[in-house]
Tab-separated table of C-alpha atoms in Angstrom:
chain	number	residue	atom	x	y	z
A	96	PHE	CA	18.675	-2.416	-58.355
A	97	HIS	CA	17.544	-6.032	-57.833
A	98	GLU	CA	19.779	-8.407	-55.908
A	99	TYR	CA	18.870	-11.448	-57.999
A	100	GLU	CA	19.638	-9.668	-61.269
A	101	ALA	CA	23.091	-8.339	-60.368
A	102	ILE	CA	26.608	-9.593	-59.699
A	103	PHE	CA	28.195	-8.377	-56.479
A	104	ILE	CA	30.755	-9.380	-53.852
A	105	TYR	CA	30.250	-8.671	-50.162
A	106	ALA	CA	32.917	-8.427	-47.474
A	107	HIS	CA	31.785	-11.711	-45.934
A	108	ASP	CA	32.225	-13.429	-49.336
A	109	ILE	CA	35.909	-12.518	-49.308
A	110	PHE	CA	36.125	-13.678	-45.687
A	111	LEU	CA	34.558	-17.053	-46.590
A	112	ILE	CA	36.946	-17.527	-49.504
A	113	ILE	CA	39.924	-16.867	-47.203
A	114	ILE	CA	38.552	-19.399	-44.693
A	115	LEU	CA	38.015	-22.019	-47.414
A	116	VAL	CA	41.502	-21.633	-48.861
A	117	SER	CA	43.163	-21.574	-45.419
A	118	PHE	CA	41.277	-24.653	-44.237
A	119	PHE	CA	42.182	-26.752	-47.255
A	120	ILE	CA	45.824	-25.640	-47.063
A	121	PHE	CA	46.288	-26.510	-43.374
A	122	TYR	CA	43.891	-29.434	-43.024
A	123	LYS	CA	43.842	-31.051	-46.475
A	124	GLN	CA	45.627	-34.166	-45.141
A	125	LYS	CA	42.781	-34.800	-42.690
A	126	ILE	CA	40.122	-34.556	-45.392
A	127	LYS	CA	39.147	-37.973	-46.688
A	128	PHE	CA	36.422	-38.695	-49.205
A	129	HIS	CA	34.539	-41.959	-48.751
A	130	PRO	CA	31.917	-42.478	-51.491
A	131	THR	CA	28.428	-43.095	-50.146
A	132	ALA	CA	24.982	-43.110	-51.747
A	133	LEU	CA	24.227	-39.703	-50.188
A	134	LYS	CA	27.479	-38.127	-51.389
A	135	LEU	CA	27.094	-39.551	-54.892
A	136	SER	CA	23.502	-38.269	-55.039
A	137	PHE	CA	24.753	-34.837	-54.019
A	138	ILE	CA	27.388	-34.895	-56.792
A	139	ILE	CA	24.720	-35.849	-59.348
A	140	PHE	CA	22.557	-32.989	-58.066
A	141	LEU	CA	25.434	-30.540	-58.612
A	142	LEU	CA	26.011	-31.898	-62.115
A	143	PHE	CA	22.369	-31.233	-62.991
A	144	ILE	CA	22.741	-27.671	-61.706
A	145	ILE	CA	25.852	-27.186	-63.856
A	146	LEU	CA	24.059	-28.580	-66.923
A	147	SER	CA	21.128	-26.222	-66.328
A	148	ILE	CA	23.472	-23.271	-66.912
A	149	PHE	CA	23.598	-24.137	-70.616
A	150	PHE	CA	19.827	-23.546	-70.815
A	151	ALA	CA	19.847	-20.321	-68.795
A	152	SER	CA	19.043	-16.976	-70.436
A	153	TYR	CA	21.859	-15.203	-68.572
A	154	LYS	CA	24.729	-17.686	-68.401
A	155	ILE	CA	27.185	-15.330	-66.669
A	156	LEU	CA	24.634	-14.624	-63.927
A	157	SER	CA	23.956	-18.357	-63.598
A	158	LEU	CA	27.686	-19.085	-63.262
A	159	TYR	CA	27.952	-16.413	-60.605
A	160	TYR	CA	25.147	-17.920	-58.516
A	161	LEU	CA	26.617	-21.383	-59.008
A	162	GLY	CA	29.819	-19.992	-57.513
A	163	ARG	CA	27.891	-18.599	-54.526
A	164	LEU	CA	26.174	-21.960	-54.067
A	165	LEU	CA	29.508	-23.803	-54.114
A	166	LEU	CA	30.938	-21.274	-51.666
A	167	SER	CA	28.063	-21.900	-49.240
A	168	ILE	CA	28.385	-25.668	-49.623
A	169	GLY	CA	32.131	-25.473	-49.058
A	170	TYR	CA	31.623	-23.433	-45.893
A	171	ALA	CA	29.025	-25.922	-44.595
A	172	ILE	CA	31.447	-28.803	-45.237
A	173	ILE	CA	34.226	-26.977	-43.396
A	174	VAL	CA	31.998	-26.370	-40.359
A	175	TYR	CA	30.949	-30.031	-40.352
A	176	LEU	CA	34.540	-31.282	-40.576
A	177	ALA	CA	35.761	-28.803	-37.963
A	178	LEU	CA	33.076	-29.946	-35.521
A	179	LYS	CA	33.561	-33.626	-36.296
A	180	GLN	CA	37.330	-33.464	-35.811
A	181	LYS	CA	36.899	-31.157	-32.783
A	182	ILE	CA	38.863	-28.337	-34.373
A	183	ILE	CA	35.988	-26.138	-33.195
A	184	ASN	CA	34.312	-26.695	-29.827
A	185	PHE	CA	30.573	-27.361	-30.252
A	186	LYS	CA	29.658	-25.045	-27.373
A	187	PHE	CA	31.745	-22.269	-28.909
A	188	PHE	CA	30.027	-22.878	-32.250
A	189	LEU	CA	26.604	-22.479	-30.612
A	190	PHE	CA	27.713	-19.200	-29.032
A	191	ILE	CA	28.861	-17.857	-32.401
A	192	ILE	CA	25.503	-18.656	-34.011
A	193	LEU	CA	23.713	-17.081	-31.036
A	194	LEU	CA	25.788	-13.888	-31.268
A	195	CYS	CA	25.119	-13.676	-35.016
A	196	ALA	CA	21.383	-14.093	-34.356
A	197	LEU	CA	21.529	-11.303	-31.767
A	198	PHE	CA	23.357	-9.036	-34.207
A	199	GLN	CA	20.751	-9.732	-36.902
A	200	SER	CA	17.933	-9.086	-34.413
A	201	PHE	CA	19.319	-5.672	-33.462
A	202	LEU	CA	19.670	-4.856	-37.167
A	203	ALA	CA	16.065	-5.934	-37.705
A	204	ILE	CA	14.839	-3.651	-34.918
A	205	ALA	CA	16.819	-0.692	-36.302
A	206	GLN	CA	15.617	-1.273	-39.888
A	207	VAL	CA	11.963	-1.307	-38.874
A	208	LYS	CA	12.438	1.768	-36.678
A	209	VAL	CA	14.049	3.916	-39.416
A	210	GLU	CA	12.105	2.162	-42.222
A	211	SER	CA	15.244	1.965	-44.317
A	212	ASP	CA	18.518	0.094	-44.677
A	213	LEU	CA	21.413	0.959	-42.361
A	214	ASN	CA	23.993	1.463	-45.117
A	215	LEU	CA	25.603	-1.920	-44.451
A	216	LYS	CA	25.521	-3.039	-48.079
A	217	TYR	CA	29.110	-4.345	-47.934
A	218	PHE	CA	27.963	-6.821	-45.279
A	219	GLY	CA	25.100	-8.120	-47.405
A	220	GLU	CA	22.300	-5.795	-46.334
A	221	PRO	CA	19.792	-5.202	-49.175
A	222	GLN	CA	19.401	-1.627	-50.358
A	223	LEU	CA	16.045	-0.447	-49.027
A	224	GLU	CA	14.559	2.937	-49.798
A	225	ILE	CA	13.396	5.111	-46.906
A	226	LEU	CA	9.824	4.118	-46.098
A	227	ASN	CA	8.391	6.948	-44.070
A	228	LEU	CA	5.247	7.593	-46.095
A	229	ARG	CA	2.573	5.578	-44.283
A	230	GLY	CA	-0.366	4.465	-46.382
A	231	GLN	CA	1.401	4.937	-49.713
A	232	GLU	CA	2.509	2.180	-52.057
A	233	LEU	CA	6.032	1.023	-51.263
A	234	PRO	CA	8.721	0.569	-53.920
A	235	ARG	CA	8.417	-2.626	-55.954
A	236	GLY	CA	10.306	-5.625	-54.620
A	237	ILE	CA	10.474	-4.507	-50.976
A	238	ALA	CA	8.685	-6.805	-48.532
A	239	LYS	CA	6.134	-5.072	-46.338
A	240	PHE	CA	3.372	-5.872	-43.862
A	241	ASP	CA	-0.086	-4.256	-43.886
A	242	PHE	CA	-0.979	-2.875	-40.473
A	243	SER	CA	-3.769	-0.474	-39.435
A	244	GLY	CA	-4.234	0.885	-42.939
A	245	GLY	CA	-0.512	1.474	-43.421
A	246	LYS	CA	2.476	-0.524	-44.558
A	247	ILE	CA	5.444	-1.500	-42.377
A	248	LEU	CA	8.839	-2.531	-43.681
A	249	ARG	CA	9.603	-6.177	-42.926
A	250	ALA	CA	13.041	-6.580	-41.355
A	251	TYR	CA	15.752	-8.012	-43.616
A	252	GLY	CA	18.883	-7.966	-41.457
A	253	THR	CA	21.737	-8.685	-43.875
A	254	PHE	CA	19.728	-11.373	-45.684
A	255	PRO	CA	18.120	-11.151	-49.147
A	256	HIS	CA	14.574	-11.668	-47.788
A	257	PRO	CA	12.767	-11.416	-44.420
A	258	ASN	CA	11.833	-15.126	-44.569
A	259	VAL	CA	15.535	-16.029	-44.662
A	260	LEU	CA	16.140	-13.771	-41.660
A	261	GLY	CA	13.267	-15.426	-39.803
A	262	LEU	CA	14.627	-18.930	-40.435
A	263	PHE	CA	18.127	-17.929	-39.341
A	264	LEU	CA	16.766	-16.450	-36.112
A	265	ILE	CA	14.886	-19.704	-35.479
A	266	ILE	CA	18.238	-21.503	-35.785
A	267	GLY	CA	19.640	-18.985	-33.297
A	268	LEU	CA	16.833	-19.811	-30.851
A	269	ILE	CA	17.519	-23.539	-31.237
A	270	CYS	CA	21.197	-22.908	-30.411
A	271	LEU	CA	20.112	-20.901	-27.366
A	272	ILE	CA	17.890	-23.765	-26.146
A	273	ILE	CA	20.785	-26.222	-26.546
A	274	LEU	CA	23.061	-23.871	-24.603
A	275	PHE	CA	20.577	-24.002	-21.717
A	276	THR	CA	21.517	-27.665	-21.265
A	277	TYR	CA	25.065	-26.619	-20.288
A	278	GLU	CA	26.129	-25.491	-16.849
A	279	PHE	CA	26.025	-21.694	-16.493
A	280	SER	CA	25.892	-19.197	-13.668
A	281	PHE	CA	22.623	-17.459	-12.805
A	282	ILE	CA	23.773	-14.227	-14.491
A	283	HIS	CA	24.692	-16.067	-17.685
A	284	ARG	CA	21.299	-17.737	-17.747
A	285	LEU	CA	19.612	-14.341	-17.388
A	286	LEU	CA	21.654	-13.091	-20.360
A	287	LEU	CA	20.533	-16.115	-22.372
A	288	ILE	CA	16.892	-15.399	-21.484
A	289	PHE	CA	17.323	-11.745	-22.482
A	290	SER	CA	18.911	-12.872	-25.762
A	291	GLY	CA	15.918	-15.121	-26.360
A	292	TYR	CA	13.529	-12.162	-26.023
A	293	ILE	CA	15.586	-10.043	-28.447
A	294	ILE	CA	15.772	-12.828	-31.041
A	295	SER	CA	12.049	-13.559	-30.674
A	296	PHE	CA	11.313	-9.865	-31.267
A	297	GLY	CA	13.506	-10.013	-34.382
A	298	ILE	CA	11.482	-12.973	-35.652
A	299	ILE	CA	8.251	-11.021	-35.121
A	300	LEU	CA	9.650	-8.020	-37.048
A	301	SER	CA	10.532	-10.266	-39.985
A	302	PHE	CA	6.784	-11.015	-40.236
A	303	SER	CA	7.772	-14.398	-41.634
A	304	ARG	CA	4.846	-16.823	-41.474
A	305	ILE	CA	7.239	-19.754	-41.868
A	306	ALA	CA	9.333	-18.671	-38.875
A	307	LEU	CA	6.339	-17.715	-36.731
A	308	LEU	CA	4.682	-21.073	-37.327
């Protein structure tokens, strides 16, 4: 199995589609398109991606990943519009990202501890074979880190690669830092500090040079 050579639908994909459809049904009157150089450049970029499908070796697979790209773009647009029009409170949005980062960090810790996936494939977790044979070559395609003559599984969370996990956790840390600028009780600030340690540990377990730098 290789994630980039297969077509699959996760539970969160269905959830995103429901959100997209619901948003455009209930808020379509508030959505206004004003052409700008940036928006037109983005449209041209998408057109080039669509044209590239005709030159792809596996056109069905290319169409599928185009659909996933459009789904992600649509979700990003919805979040932007919801924040801009104050449908979603910015502080609440930061908390959601922070909670997601915490969840991914705990998954990362568990994955490294058991050296395997946690059977959460329907939530996007890659299928990882059990890696309990220290010093032996790991299965092809699984990211690992060389340590003391052995190999350690790099944490994935529910992302396709540890580097993606690392970058997401960095975003979680940024949200945490912004939350520190708000007024909170002493206990809440301690919880934020504790969350920062957990997320930082998750970043370390991803062994992502990009995130660590």
